[in-house]
């Protein structure tokens, strides 16, 4: 059985016996050397957004009966290691052993509402909120202990969960100090935080605790949860986006498939509940073979998708305009290039799964959604239920990379649980549904124009970007959930979600006196939402490919050309570092190296990537031999965790760059599985090297997305240096290299 | 429903399932094992791998009726009776060779199968042996390091 987190509802400490002052609690502490106490300094800066939403210490931190600490975070574990990062930060501020900290991740009614786990925002928001809450708690615990122990704070030692007097005669753990209460105190500056030089955990490569659980096959994933009497279900998805159910003949279902408990039909929503899982697979297959759907999906010809996108785009909006780019570009020698990127899949290895149970009053949902509170709002709106009657518990699934189908599976399970109360209903999606109904990363076009001055510096720059939305994540609008569109009284999407993600990084980070960025938003044919790094992968692929082209026109070395346009020391440092990393790399015939740089969102972490490729002249086949990345995320929380993210980001982006595109014809999506949507397999994996530049005194930025944007351009530039061919249209395939 | 006598992780299990039920569903649903994961149901990704008579195979389309007397070992079955991890499992922990870890089952099983055959594989042989196994997080290079480490520690 799945063990629920130790406090499945907000539980305050039992009043525990207060041990009289003066009695040494643990014999073993006697004679121990006093630990060196790290100095503290007052933090006076701006508190993270998450703390503004939940500003009390006890929203983030509670002391358990045994004196250990439970941390609450509204973020979810996606394989990025946030649980360990938060544990490190809390243990650091409270001078605890890592095992003395438990981290309870997102659960409605229990943890803060931190929206989505997305945008490389968990460290700067959640981990930093925990830091300030823990530091505030430490201060309060010291003050209370001082009163109880009748000893001035300066004569106390605060270490490993105990507050002791310096002469070692008296000691209290946190629970004894609080006597059953929690710290209901506002987190407000100034906050005495530990000085960075005193860190025991932060910045170190601390191994994650969950990997051992993974190798032992412990219950860890939502797919592993088993409840007594739990039933299984599948949902028969419509034939296409716009299809409606015309006819369903379920008369033979029970005789053909054993274990069928209930078929739930609500307009074009069809779910089937069975005793065992494989029975649900067979039942769905039967229902599919015995149903008729209207067609109605009318996709454009994929060969002309970019022409189609241009034809449906809204009039452009100017996003940024400095100097006078138009005037400078007019009449001067202008360089132009157009780059295109197809729809991409998230490609989670585990198709969506969800469990729901309606107990007659509360609808409980277990989900691997990236945002349980916003998802709850959407499910409440879809079901016309009071939000407070829905309880959502985040449980890890497979890596999902933006906005997966987890929320849609949760909606499926919710509908079925209400139709069959009292039982846990487990919904598992098929691979094909996962591929067909994924909210893809938008196809995009980027047109660039630039002119150079007499010294070979960029004088004027214009970016025109065509993009669909980059977030249709669930929110108050129920139509963000698929099921809402197929139930009785279907609802259509009210708005277009987060369009701004499409022009993320469309304005180069370089110093250019005349710069204009225009965005052409379109409402495209395929279902789209957030895919890791949003528009930045495309905008940086374009900008950094173009920078290499401009460098060549100016007769400059590509890295020198970039450096000549950068003023930010941190940007310059990652470029110097990447050059140093591959300085001694030897290039054989047919091999080439390419570079790219970006500062994610132009405000967050810095990354320079180098790629070494080999292009086979005759066939145009590309092999990526090696990828390097030099990254600055500011303060590092977990060195191994961030390195893992950077490595994985490069490999995933390399797979996008060489292999991936969602395919479709006029009737629907044709990328139905891993054969029709191939991604990197082991024989395509390059060697990867990561160098992290630690800046402990600068704010900690997230790193989940930062290596992805420059990777595509570094590969394109490397291909150019290897064979003299430049590919503008992603993915960079053998055929395109041959015909370039 | 017919009964099948299966040899799973060193003990005999009798399950009552329809003959076409793939082994994966028997392992997860009937025997409540977590190691093998459902990833595609098409034998394309390797998440569901188990060892059948020492060789890594996918379990998601293999009907339970086809197993006969074969010995099946899952990820759980690699841990010895004292709770000690198999060298491959240990190496995955040491190298922190996972992000989400969903593919890890198949990676470990494929690696054990490889090392059974070839105790000293080079990098190309490791990559070949894991060709079925997909990882989306991009933990591949750590997985390769883990398998090299395990080979060295055997």
Short mmCIF file of C-alpha atoms in Angstrom, two decimals, chain A residues 388-621:
data_model
loop_
_atom_site.label_atom_id
_atom_site.label_comp_id
_atom_site.label_asym_id
_atom_site.label_seq_id
_atom_site.Cartn_x
_atom_site.Cartn_y
_atom_site.Cartn_z
CA UNK A 388 -13.14 23.12 -1.32
CA UNK A 389 -14.82 19.78 -1.92
CA UNK A 390 -11.92 18.63 -4.05
CA UNK A 391 -8.75 17.40 -2.43
CA UNK A 392 -5.75 16.94 -4.70
CA UNK A 393 -2.55 15.15 -3.76
CA UNK A 394 0.50 15.47 -5.98
CA UNK A 395 2.31 12.21 -6.64
CA UNK A 396 5.27 11.97 -9.02
CA UNK A 397 4.80 10.52 -12.46
CA UNK A 398 7.28 10.26 -15.30
CA UNK A 399 9.05 13.46 -16.37
CA UNK A 400 6.59 15.69 -18.17
CA UNK A 401 8.47 18.81 -19.38
CA UNK A 402 5.89 21.57 -19.41
CA UNK A 403 2.22 20.75 -19.47
CA UNK A 404 1.55 17.11 -19.88
CA UNK A 405 -1.68 15.15 -20.08
CA UNK A 406 -1.67 14.52 -16.31
CA UNK A 407 -4.38 17.11 -15.72
CA UNK A 408 -6.58 15.59 -18.41
CA UNK A 409 -6.20 12.15 -16.85
CA UNK A 410 -7.12 13.65 -13.47
CA UNK A 411 -10.27 15.10 -15.04
CA UNK A 412 -11.08 11.66 -16.48
CA UNK A 413 -10.66 10.03 -13.09
CA UNK A 414 -12.74 12.74 -11.41
CA UNK A 415 -15.67 12.23 -13.78
CA UNK A 416 -15.55 8.46 -13.37
CA UNK A 417 -15.18 8.61 -9.58
CA UNK A 418 -18.29 10.78 -9.31
CA UNK A 419 -20.15 8.31 -11.52
CA UNK A 420 -19.04 5.41 -9.33
CA UNK A 421 -18.60 6.71 -5.78
CA UNK A 422 -16.86 4.97 -2.93
CA UNK A 423 -14.15 3.30 -4.97
CA UNK A 424 -10.73 4.44 -6.06
CA UNK A 425 -10.80 4.65 -9.84
CA UNK A 426 -7.44 4.49 -11.59
CA UNK A 427 -7.26 5.87 -15.12
CA UNK A 428 -4.28 5.03 -17.30
CA UNK A 429 -3.75 6.58 -20.70
CA UNK A 430 -2.45 4.62 -23.65
CA UNK A 431 0.71 5.55 -25.53
CA UNK A 432 -1.34 6.43 -28.57
CA UNK A 433 -3.62 8.81 -26.64
CA UNK A 434 -0.57 10.34 -25.01
CA UNK A 435 0.86 11.02 -28.46
CA UNK A 436 -2.38 12.22 -30.07
CA UNK A 437 -3.77 14.43 -27.32
CA UNK A 438 -0.61 15.93 -25.87
CA UNK A 439 -0.71 19.73 -25.77
CA UNK A 440 2.31 20.15 -28.04
CA UNK A 441 4.92 22.87 -28.14
CA UNK A 442 3.82 25.33 -30.82
CA UNK A 443 5.22 25.39 -34.34
CA UNK A 444 7.00 28.71 -34.83
CA UNK A 445 8.58 30.94 -37.44
CA UNK A 446 11.29 33.52 -36.77
CA UNK A 447 12.34 36.04 -39.41
CA UNK A 448 15.47 38.00 -38.66
CA UNK A 449 17.00 41.04 -40.32
CA UNK A 450 20.15 42.88 -39.34
CA UNK A 451 22.67 45.37 -40.60
CA UNK A 452 26.31 45.84 -39.59
CA UNK A 453 28.25 49.04 -39.13
CA UNK A 454 31.66 49.73 -40.66
CA UNK A 455 33.38 48.05 -37.68
CA UNK A 456 31.41 44.89 -38.11
CA UNK A 457 29.11 45.54 -35.18
CA UNK A 458 25.38 45.03 -35.36
CA UNK A 459 23.71 48.35 -35.95
CA UNK A 460 20.10 47.33 -36.33
CA UNK A 461 18.12 44.18 -35.65
CA UNK A 462 14.57 43.11 -36.24
CA UNK A 463 12.90 39.91 -35.03
CA UNK A 464 9.52 38.85 -36.36
CA UNK A 465 8.16 35.85 -34.51
CA UNK A 466 5.09 33.77 -35.36
CA UNK A 467 3.79 31.77 -32.45
CA UNK A 468 0.75 30.12 -30.92
CA UNK A 469 0.16 30.14 -27.17
CA UNK A 470 2.77 28.64 -24.84
CA UNK A 471 0.49 27.92 -21.95
CA UNK A 472 -2.97 26.49 -21.97
CA UNK A 473 -2.41 24.99 -18.56
CA UNK A 474 -5.53 24.38 -16.50
CA UNK A 475 -6.90 27.38 -14.68
CA UNK A 476 -10.34 28.76 -13.97
CA UNK A 477 -11.33 28.03 -17.55
CA UNK A 478 -12.63 24.44 -17.61
CA UNK A 479 -11.96 24.16 -21.35
CA UNK A 480 -8.26 23.93 -20.55
CA UNK A 481 -9.19 20.33 -19.66
CA UNK A 482 -9.93 18.10 -22.65
CA UNK A 483 -13.00 16.48 -21.14
CA UNK A 484 -14.84 19.80 -20.86
CA UNK A 485 -14.97 19.92 -24.62
CA UNK A 486 -16.71 16.54 -24.94
CA UNK A 487 -19.15 16.47 -22.01
CA UNK A 488 -22.76 17.65 -22.26
CA UNK A 489 -22.79 21.41 -22.83
CA UNK A 490 -19.23 21.43 -24.06
CA UNK A 491 -17.22 24.55 -23.40
CA UNK A 492 -14.75 26.19 -25.74
CA UNK A 493 -11.59 27.89 -24.62
CA UNK A 494 -12.23 31.41 -23.41
CA UNK A 495 -8.80 32.85 -24.00
CA UNK A 496 -5.53 32.09 -25.65
CA UNK A 497 -3.43 31.42 -22.57
CA UNK A 498 0.13 32.70 -22.25
CA UNK A 499 1.08 34.15 -25.61
CA UNK A 500 4.09 35.92 -24.15
CA UNK A 501 5.99 32.67 -23.90
CA UNK A 502 6.24 32.68 -27.69
CA UNK A 503 8.51 35.69 -27.90
CA UNK A 504 10.56 34.76 -24.87
CA UNK A 505 14.19 35.60 -25.77
CA UNK A 506 13.13 36.96 -29.18
CA UNK A 507 15.04 40.15 -28.35
CA UNK A 508 18.75 39.37 -28.42
CA UNK A 509 20.65 39.84 -25.17
CA UNK A 510 23.31 41.68 -27.15
CA UNK A 511 23.93 45.42 -27.16
CA UNK A 512 22.32 46.60 -30.35
CA UNK A 513 21.42 50.29 -30.68
CA UNK A 514 18.37 49.79 -32.89
CA UNK A 515 16.17 46.82 -32.11
CA UNK A 516 12.60 45.90 -32.85
CA UNK A 517 10.70 42.73 -31.99
CA UNK A 518 7.27 42.01 -33.41
CA UNK A 519 5.07 39.07 -32.48
CA UNK A 520 2.51 37.54 -34.82
CA UNK A 521 0.18 35.45 -32.69
CA UNK A 522 -1.90 32.74 -34.30
CA UNK A 523 -4.47 30.27 -33.08
CA UNK A 524 -3.15 27.18 -34.78
CA UNK A 525 -4.66 23.85 -35.71
CA UNK A 526 -2.98 21.62 -33.10
CA UNK A 527 -3.57 21.56 -29.35
CA UNK A 528 -0.67 23.43 -27.74
CA UNK A 529 0.64 24.43 -24.35
CA UNK A 530 3.88 24.81 -22.45
CA UNK A 531 6.88 22.82 -23.55
CA UNK A 532 10.14 23.15 -21.62
CA UNK A 533 11.73 26.59 -22.29
CA UNK A 534 8.64 27.74 -24.25
CA UNK A 535 9.50 29.95 -27.24
CA UNK A 536 13.14 30.33 -26.21
CA UNK A 537 14.28 27.16 -27.92
CA UNK A 538 13.12 28.58 -31.26
CA UNK A 539 14.04 32.21 -30.71
CA UNK A 540 17.54 31.29 -29.55
CA UNK A 541 17.96 28.69 -32.30
CA UNK A 542 17.23 31.51 -34.74
CA UNK A 543 19.17 34.32 -33.07
CA UNK A 544 22.25 32.24 -32.39
CA UNK A 545 22.28 30.70 -35.87
CA UNK A 546 21.98 34.22 -37.26
CA UNK A 547 24.77 35.50 -34.99
CA UNK A 548 27.10 32.98 -36.58
CA UNK A 549 26.02 34.11 -40.03
CA UNK A 550 26.56 37.75 -39.11
CA UNK A 551 29.95 36.95 -37.60
CA UNK A 552 30.96 35.39 -40.88
CA UNK A 553 29.74 38.43 -42.82
CA UNK A 554 31.73 40.65 -40.46
CA UNK A 555 34.76 38.42 -40.81
CA UNK A 556 34.86 37.72 -37.08
CA UNK A 557 35.29 34.64 -34.94
CA UNK A 558 31.81 33.58 -33.74
CA UNK A 559 32.64 33.82 -30.04
CA UNK A 560 34.57 37.09 -30.41
CA UNK A 561 31.64 38.50 -32.35
CA UNK A 562 29.31 37.64 -29.48
CA UNK A 563 31.70 39.00 -26.86
CA UNK A 564 31.92 42.26 -28.77
CA UNK A 565 28.17 42.68 -28.27
CA UNK A 566 28.01 41.77 -24.59
CA UNK A 567 28.48 43.99 -21.56
CA UNK A 568 27.24 41.67 -18.84
CA UNK A 569 30.20 40.10 -17.07
CA UNK A 570 28.32 36.93 -16.27
CA UNK A 571 27.48 36.44 -19.94
CA UNK A 572 31.08 37.07 -20.91
CA UNK A 573 32.24 34.58 -18.26
CA UNK A 574 30.16 31.66 -19.59
CA UNK A 575 31.46 32.33 -23.10
CA UNK A 576 35.06 32.42 -21.91
CA UNK A 577 34.41 29.22 -20.00
CA UNK A 578 32.91 27.36 -22.95
CA UNK A 579 35.85 28.36 -25.12
CA UNK A 580 38.26 27.10 -22.51
CA UNK A 581 36.32 23.82 -22.18
CA UNK A 582 36.70 22.86 -25.82
CA UNK A 583 39.92 24.64 -26.58
CA UNK A 584 41.96 21.50 -27.00
CA UNK A 585 39.33 19.61 -28.97
CA UNK A 586 40.76 18.25 -32.20
CA UNK A 587 38.59 18.30 -35.32
CA UNK A 588 38.91 15.57 -37.90
CA UNK A 589 37.77 15.89 -41.47
CA UNK A 590 34.00 16.23 -41.57
CA UNK A 591 33.80 17.40 -37.96
CA UNK A 592 32.83 20.85 -36.82
CA UNK A 593 32.21 22.73 -33.60
CA UNK A 594 29.46 25.29 -33.05
CA UNK A 595 28.61 27.63 -30.18
CA UNK A 596 25.57 29.40 -28.87
CA UNK A 597 24.69 31.53 -25.87
CA UNK A 598 21.59 32.69 -24.09
CA UNK A 599 20.47 34.21 -20.87
CA UNK A 600 17.18 32.47 -20.16
CA UNK A 601 14.27 34.94 -20.32
CA UNK A 602 17.02 37.58 -20.63
CA UNK A 603 16.71 37.92 -16.85
CA UNK A 604 17.58 34.53 -15.36
CA UNK A 605 20.39 31.96 -15.74
CA UNK A 606 23.21 32.11 -18.31
CA UNK A 607 24.31 29.29 -20.53
CA UNK A 608 26.77 28.81 -23.34
CA UNK A 609 26.69 25.54 -25.24
CA UNK A 610 29.16 24.00 -27.67
CA UNK A 611 28.43 21.09 -29.97
CA UNK A 612 30.84 18.95 -31.91
CA UNK A 613 29.29 17.09 -34.81
CA UNK A 614 30.42 14.90 -37.63
CA UNK A 615 28.59 15.08 -40.93
CA UNK A 616 29.02 12.28 -43.40
CA UNK A 617 29.61 14.03 -46.70
CA UNK A 618 27.96 11.50 -49.01
CA UNK A 619 24.73 10.98 -47.07
CA UNK A 620 24.45 14.15 -44.98
CA UNK A 621 24.02 12.04 -41.83
#
